[in-house]
Backbone as a chain_set.jsonl record, in Angstrom:
{"seq": "XXXXXXXXXXXXXXXXXXXXXXXXXXXXXXXXXXXXXXXXXXXXXXXXXXXXXXXXXXXXXXXXXXXXXXXXXXXXXXXXXXXXXXXXXXXXXXXXXXXXXXXXXXXXXX", "coords": {"N": [[26.331, 7.419, -8.536], [24.199, 10.074, -7.692], [20.772, 10.483, -6.767], [19.808, 13.101, -7.222], [21.176, 13.996, -9.452], [20.364, 12.436, -11.453], [19.188, 11.899, -14.689], [16.68, 10.756, -16.657], [17.001, 8.674, -19.56], [15.026, 8.509, -21.524], [12.732, 10.763, -21.195], [9.534, 10.741, -19.539], [6.652, 11.369, -21.338], [4.06, 13.321, -20.589], [0.75, 13.591, -21.336], [-1.052, 16.569, -21.779], [-4.144, 17.914, -21.508], [-4.857, 20.606, -21.447], [-2.751, 21.807, -22.74], [-3.095, 20.791, -25.28], [-5.512, 22.005, -25.99], [-4.767, 24.713, -25.946], [-2.943, 24.694, -28.06], [-4.703, 24.187, -30.233], [-6.21, 26.509, -30.19], [-4.307, 28.387, -30.597], [-2.539, 31.332, -31.617], [-2.877, 34.714, -32.587], [-5.291, 35.62, -33.586], [-7.345, 33.692, -33.35], [-9.248, 33.621, -31.193], [-10.787, 35.929, -31.748], [-11.857, 35.369, -34.195], [-13.41, 33.163, -33.57], [-15.204, 34.411, -31.822], [-16.683, 35.972, -33.597], [-17.817, 33.979, -35.183], [-19.378, 32.652, -33.442], [-21.673, 34.068, -33.557], [-22.825, 33.24, -35.867], [-22.793, 31.987, -39.289], [-20.239, 33.209, -41.458], [-18.783, 35.122, -44.12], [-15.595, 35.446, -45.761], [-14.902, 38.17, -46.233], [-16.675, 39.463, -44.452], [-15.675, 38.611, -41.995], [-13.196, 39.888, -42.089], [-13.987, 42.577, -42.054], [-15.133, 42.682, -39.543], [-13.009, 42.216, -37.856], [-10.904, 44.368, -38.084], [-8.098, 44.818, -37.731], [-6.74, 42.52, -38.545], [-4.701, 40.959, -40.956], [-5.264, 39.966, -44.401], [-3.756, 37.655, -44.963], [-3.018, 36.654, -42.376], [-5.594, 36.155, -41.401], [-6.46, 34.132, -43.205], [-4.604, 32.156, -42.582], [-5.307, 31.686, -39.891], [-7.946, 30.784, -40.196], [-7.568, 28.436, -41.715], [-6.035, 26.918, -39.906], [-7.88, 26.542, -37.802], [-9.795, 25.099, -39.219], [-8.425, 22.79, -39.944], [-8.209, 21.65, -37.436], [-10.757, 20.952, -36.883], [-12.536, 22.777, -35.839], [-13.976, 24.694, -37.279], [-15.916, 24.807, -40.329], [-15.463, 25.021, -43.847], [-17.195, 26.269, -46.548], [-17.506, 26.218, -49.925], [-18.966, 27.933, -52.545], [-20.06, 27.516, -55.883], [-19.613, 30.086, -57.479], [-18.951, 33.075, -59.388], [-16.998, 35.728, -58.542], [-15.728, 33.012, -56.476], [-17.757, 32.113, -53.68], [-17.152, 31.89, -50.289], [-17.92, 30.474, -47.292], [-17.786, 30.357, -43.679], [-18.357, 28.359, -40.93], [-19.022, 27.331, -37.549], [-18.245, 24.096, -36.361], [-19.868, 21.407, -34.527], [-17.951, 20.804, -32.592], [-16.541, 23.202, -32.45], [-18.611, 24.96, -31.668], [-18.908, 23.93, -29.09], [-16.985, 25.199, -27.674], [-17.953, 27.579, -26.836], [-19.09, 28.053, -24.156], [-16.777, 27.748, -22.638], [-15.065, 29.777, -23.545], [-16.619, 31.982, -22.923], [-16.573, 31.821, -20.167], [-13.867, 32.41, -19.803], [-13.867, 35.037, -20.686], [-15.393, 36.265, -18.684], [-13.698, 35.833, -16.535], [-11.528, 37.418, -17.304], [-12.683, 39.962, -17.253], [-13.165, 40.293, -14.593], [-10.59, 40.074, -13.419], [-8.66, 41.489, -14.856]], "CA": [[25.53, 8.536, -9.011], [23.18, 10.421, -6.754], [19.496, 10.691, -7.438], [19.579, 14.465, -7.635], [21.837, 14.262, -10.715], [19.853, 11.441, -12.41], [18.282, 12.332, -15.735], [16.331, 9.585, -17.452], [17.385, 8.762, -20.968], [13.783, 8.805, -22.275], [11.787, 11.294, -20.187], [8.196, 10.352, -19.701], [5.878, 12.46, -21.847], [2.71, 13.27, -19.963], [-0.189, 14.322, -22.151], [-1.738, 17.601, -21.07], [-5.281, 18.391, -22.289], [-4.889, 22.058, -21.594], [-1.762, 22.095, -23.743], [-3.763, 20.499, -26.574], [-6.482, 23.035, -26.232], [-3.997, 25.94, -26.263], [-2.424, 24.482, -29.406], [-5.801, 24.343, -31.176], [-6.623, 27.889, -30.138], [-3.151, 29.303, -30.596], [-2.568, 32.374, -32.664], [-3.329, 35.984, -32.147], [-6.631, 35.965, -34.052], [-8.307, 32.656, -33.184], [-10.395, 33.988, -30.32], [-11.644, 36.933, -32.36], [-12.581, 34.671, -35.284], [-14.433, 32.332, -32.846], [-16.19, 35.302, -31.333], [-17.547, 36.321, -34.696], [-18.53, 32.803, -35.712], [-20.433, 32.255, -32.398], [-22.914, 34.768, -33.948], [-23.323, 32.64, -37.077], [-21.938, 31.807, -40.487], [-19.718, 34.49, -42.009], [-17.892, 35.06, -45.283], [-14.227, 35.927, -45.427], [-14.913, 39.63, -46.159], [-17.356, 39.856, -43.268], [-14.717, 38.413, -40.902], [-12.191, 40.936, -42.177], [-14.585, 43.833, -41.556], [-15.362, 42.616, -38.037], [-11.724, 42.234, -37.181], [-10.168, 45.201, -39.0], [-6.689, 44.765, -37.582], [-6.155, 41.295, -39.061], [-4.381, 41.035, -42.392], [-5.856, 38.8, -45.116], [-2.867, 36.477, -44.82], [-3.18, 36.176, -41.022], [-6.956, 35.615, -41.308], [-6.446, 32.913, -43.975], [-3.828, 31.179, -41.801], [-6.083, 31.296, -38.711], [-9.087, 29.948, -40.648], [-7.051, 27.12, -42.105], [-5.637, 26.177, -38.685], [-9.094, 26.158, -37.11], [-10.465, 24.09, -40.038], [-7.613, 21.571, -39.792], [-8.43, 21.136, -36.126], [-12.128, 20.572, -36.763], [-13.26, 23.81, -35.143], [-14.872, 25.322, -38.229], [-15.886, 24.168, -41.652], [-15.4, 25.968, -44.899], [-18.059, 25.814, -47.609], [-17.218, 26.995, -51.162], [-20.022, 27.935, -53.49], [-19.529, 27.676, -57.282], [-20.019, 31.357, -58.051], [-17.824, 33.835, -59.868], [-15.938, 34.907, -57.879], [-16.173, 31.99, -55.514], [-18.264, 32.555, -52.414], [-16.695, 30.998, -49.277], [-18.534, 30.74, -45.933], [-17.241, 29.678, -42.548], [-19.233, 28.196, -39.721], [-18.465, 26.475, -36.5], [-18.669, 22.72, -36.218], [-20.287, 21.129, -33.147], [-16.724, 20.88, -31.769], [-16.313, 24.621, -32.252], [-19.715, 25.501, -30.803], [-18.714, 23.518, -27.725], [-16.055, 26.141, -27.031], [-18.664, 28.832, -26.441], [-19.127, 28.212, -22.722], [-15.421, 27.889, -22.153], [-14.559, 31.132, -23.873], [-17.452, 32.942, -22.138], [-16.034, 31.806, -18.797], [-12.619, 33.164, -19.888], [-14.222, 36.44, -20.797], [-15.863, 36.681, -17.331], [-12.491, 35.851, -15.672], [-10.715, 38.587, -17.726], [-13.405, 41.135, -16.834], [-13.001, 40.344, -13.152], [-9.223, 40.125, -12.858], [-7.613, 42.27, -15.669]], "C": [[24.419, 8.792, -8.003], [21.875, 10.661, -7.508], [19.221, 12.101, -7.88], [20.175, 14.816, -9.035], [21.279, 13.324, -11.832], [18.874, 12.091, -13.392], [17.939, 11.157, -16.616], [16.648, 9.821, -18.942], [16.149, 9.109, -21.814], [12.782, 9.387, -21.231], [10.352, 10.92, -20.592], [7.372, 11.532, -20.229], [4.455, 12.287, -21.263], [1.826, 14.182, -20.814], [-0.947, 15.341, -21.302], [-2.907, 18.103, -21.992], [-5.289, 19.884, -22.483], [-3.882, 22.468, -22.66], [-2.341, 21.861, -25.165], [-4.749, 21.594, -26.935], [-5.842, 24.363, -26.676], [-3.413, 25.852, -27.696], [-3.497, 24.683, -30.477], [-6.168, 25.8, -31.308], [-5.499, 28.897, -30.221], [-3.291, 30.307, -31.741], [-3.279, 33.597, -32.119], [-4.826, 36.153, -32.449], [-7.709, 34.896, -33.792], [-9.508, 32.993, -32.358], [-11.346, 34.988, -30.929], [-12.464, 36.291, -33.474], [-13.727, 33.814, -34.656], [-15.524, 33.313, -32.345], [-17.168, 35.672, -32.435], [-18.365, 35.153, -35.165], [-19.547, 32.274, -34.712], [-21.768, 32.963, -32.776], [-23.514, 34.131, -35.236], [-22.362, 32.556, -38.211], [-21.466, 33.162, -41.025], [-18.812, 34.165, -43.211], [-16.593, 35.723, -44.899], [-14.233, 37.49, -45.27], [-15.618, 40.164, -44.923], [-16.39, 39.7, -42.057], [-13.67, 39.536, -40.898], [-12.755, 42.299, -41.678], [-14.859, 43.836, -40.024], [-14.145, 42.617, -37.244], [-10.776, 43.037, -38.08], [-8.634, 45.155, -38.92], [-5.963, 43.524, -38.151], [-5.914, 41.435, -40.569], [-5.052, 39.857, -43.148], [-5.035, 37.524, -44.973], [-3.006, 35.83, -43.455], [-4.602, 35.554, -40.828], [-7.048, 34.235, -42.013], [-5.765, 31.827, -43.173], [-4.642, 30.705, -40.604], [-7.264, 30.418, -39.115], [-8.684, 28.551, -41.06], [-6.684, 26.239, -40.833], [-6.924, 25.692, -37.939], [-9.881, 25.063, -37.892], [-9.723, 22.734, -39.906], [-7.842, 20.85, -38.411], [-9.939, 20.823, -35.842], [-13.029, 21.564, -36.005], [-14.323, 24.54, -36.02], [-14.866, 24.533, -39.521], [-16.012, 25.323, -42.676], [-16.295, 25.405, -46.055], [-17.873, 26.753, -48.793], [-18.409, 26.817, -52.108], [-19.505, 28.248, -54.901], [-20.164, 28.926, -57.882], [-18.798, 31.989, -58.613], [-17.942, 35.289, -59.362], [-16.526, 33.955, -56.838], [-16.648, 32.633, -54.2], [-17.805, 31.489, -51.338], [-17.327, 31.408, -47.907], [-17.849, 29.842, -44.932], [-18.214, 29.523, -41.481], [-18.613, 27.222, -38.759], [-19.057, 25.1, -36.649], [-19.217, 22.518, -34.82], [-19.097, 21.243, -32.127], [-16.369, 22.37, -31.513], [-17.376, 25.341, -31.434], [-19.519, 25.106, -29.373], [-17.769, 24.4, -26.964], [-16.702, 27.371, -26.468], [-18.672, 29.076, -24.953], [-17.761, 28.444, -22.121], [-14.869, 29.32, -22.337], [-15.4, 32.211, -23.148], [-16.904, 32.945, -20.712], [-14.659, 32.571, -18.747], [-12.881, 34.665, -19.933], [-14.635, 37.032, -19.401], [-14.645, 36.802, -16.394], [-11.71, 37.132, -15.976], [-11.419, 39.875, -17.199], [-13.203, 41.382, -15.354], [-11.557, 40.669, -12.71], [-8.227, 40.958, -13.719], [-8.14, 43.678, -15.856]], "O": [[23.777, 7.86, -7.519], [21.863, 10.989, -8.694], [18.467, 12.302, -8.832], [19.754, 15.768, -9.692], [21.68, 13.421, -12.992], [17.894, 12.728, -13.006], [18.824, 10.605, -17.269], [16.581, 10.927, -19.479], [16.241, 9.927, -22.729], [12.104, 8.656, -20.509], [10.01, 10.802, -21.769], [7.392, 12.602, -19.621], [3.789, 11.266, -21.434], [2.108, 15.367, -20.99], [-1.431, 15.006, -20.221], [-2.677, 18.631, -23.08], [-5.675, 20.383, -23.54], [-4.147, 23.402, -23.417], [-2.099, 22.632, -26.093], [-4.795, 22.046, -28.079], [-6.289, 25.024, -27.613], [-3.405, 26.839, -28.432], [-3.227, 25.284, -31.517], [-6.411, 26.283, -32.414], [-5.682, 30.086, -29.959], [-4.061, 30.121, -32.683], [-4.178, 33.493, -31.285], [-5.55, 36.759, -31.66], [-8.89, 35.176, -33.997], [-10.644, 32.706, -32.736], [-12.552, 34.939, -30.687], [-13.63, 36.633, -33.67], [-14.845, 33.773, -35.17], [-16.705, 32.991, -32.471], [-18.377, 35.68, -32.205], [-19.529, 35.333, -35.521], [-20.465, 31.539, -35.077], [-22.844, 32.522, -32.372], [-24.626, 34.488, -35.625], [-21.224, 33.011, -38.102], [-22.22, 34.135, -41.035], [-18.185, 33.108, -43.293], [-16.481, 36.435, -43.901], [-13.661, 38.036, -44.327], [-15.223, 41.2, -44.388], [-16.321, 40.585, -41.204], [-13.31, 40.063, -39.845], [-12.075, 43.05, -40.979], [-14.81, 44.869, -39.357], [-14.174, 42.972, -36.066], [-9.935, 42.454, -38.765], [-7.95, 45.419, -39.909], [-4.735, 43.491, -38.224], [-6.746, 41.931, -41.329], [-5.365, 38.843, -42.524], [-5.594, 36.431, -44.875], [-3.101, 34.606, -43.356], [-4.745, 34.535, -40.152], [-7.641, 33.299, -41.477], [-6.268, 30.707, -43.081], [-4.69, 29.51, -40.31], [-7.552, 29.421, -38.453], [-9.395, 27.587, -40.778], [-6.985, 25.049, -40.746], [-6.994, 24.54, -37.51], [-10.543, 24.219, -37.288], [-10.348, 21.682, -39.774], [-7.683, 19.636, -38.281], [-10.318, 20.482, -34.721], [-14.136, 21.222, -35.589], [-15.392, 24.93, -35.549], [-13.978, 23.724, -39.788], [-16.563, 26.391, -42.411], [-16.162, 24.252, -46.464], [-18.066, 27.961, -48.662], [-18.804, 25.696, -52.426], [-18.647, 29.109, -55.094], [-21.105, 28.854, -58.672], [-17.691, 31.512, -58.362], [-18.886, 35.993, -59.72], [-17.667, 34.098, -56.399], [-16.028, 33.563, -53.685], [-18.075, 30.301, -51.515], [-17.242, 32.56, -47.481], [-17.396, 28.743, -45.249], [-18.878, 30.496, -41.124], [-17.781, 26.393, -39.129], [-20.221, 24.946, -37.017], [-19.042, 23.4, -33.979], [-19.252, 21.706, -30.998], [-15.932, 22.709, -30.414], [-17.076, 26.213, -30.619], [-19.916, 25.858, -28.482], [-17.743, 24.366, -25.734], [-16.085, 28.123, -25.714], [-18.312, 30.163, -24.502], [-17.606, 29.245, -21.2], [-14.311, 29.94, -21.432], [-14.864, 33.265, -22.807], [-16.789, 34.014, -20.113], [-14.359, 33.27, -17.779], [-12.188, 35.451, -19.287], [-14.252, 38.145, -19.039], [-14.558, 37.722, -15.581], [-11.283, 37.845, -15.068], [-10.73, 40.786, -16.74], [-13.086, 42.524, -14.91], [-11.336, 41.426, -11.765], [-7.069, 41.107, -13.331], [-7.478, 44.506, -16.481]]}, "num_chains": 1, "name": "protein.A"}
């Protein structure tokens, strides 16, 4: 067997931090939700008004994904109907500089 045809039985999995970050921030709406939450705590309806193209289902899915990954926290108030607010965690706030750098890159190159 030549080395050019050799395929290991168990390929080595190399962890990539960029891949992890992309997975956390994946989805069409995550960046827009983060943009809004960088300005402060928002309720679901406020987020919907700020991002009019997002459907309620897609917004809910995005918020759940970001919450599961520790980027934002959800606080439910015992009112009728229930009031739900979303705010960034320190982990989410830490993304601000990175996303700002991406914004500057896009302005320069796209």
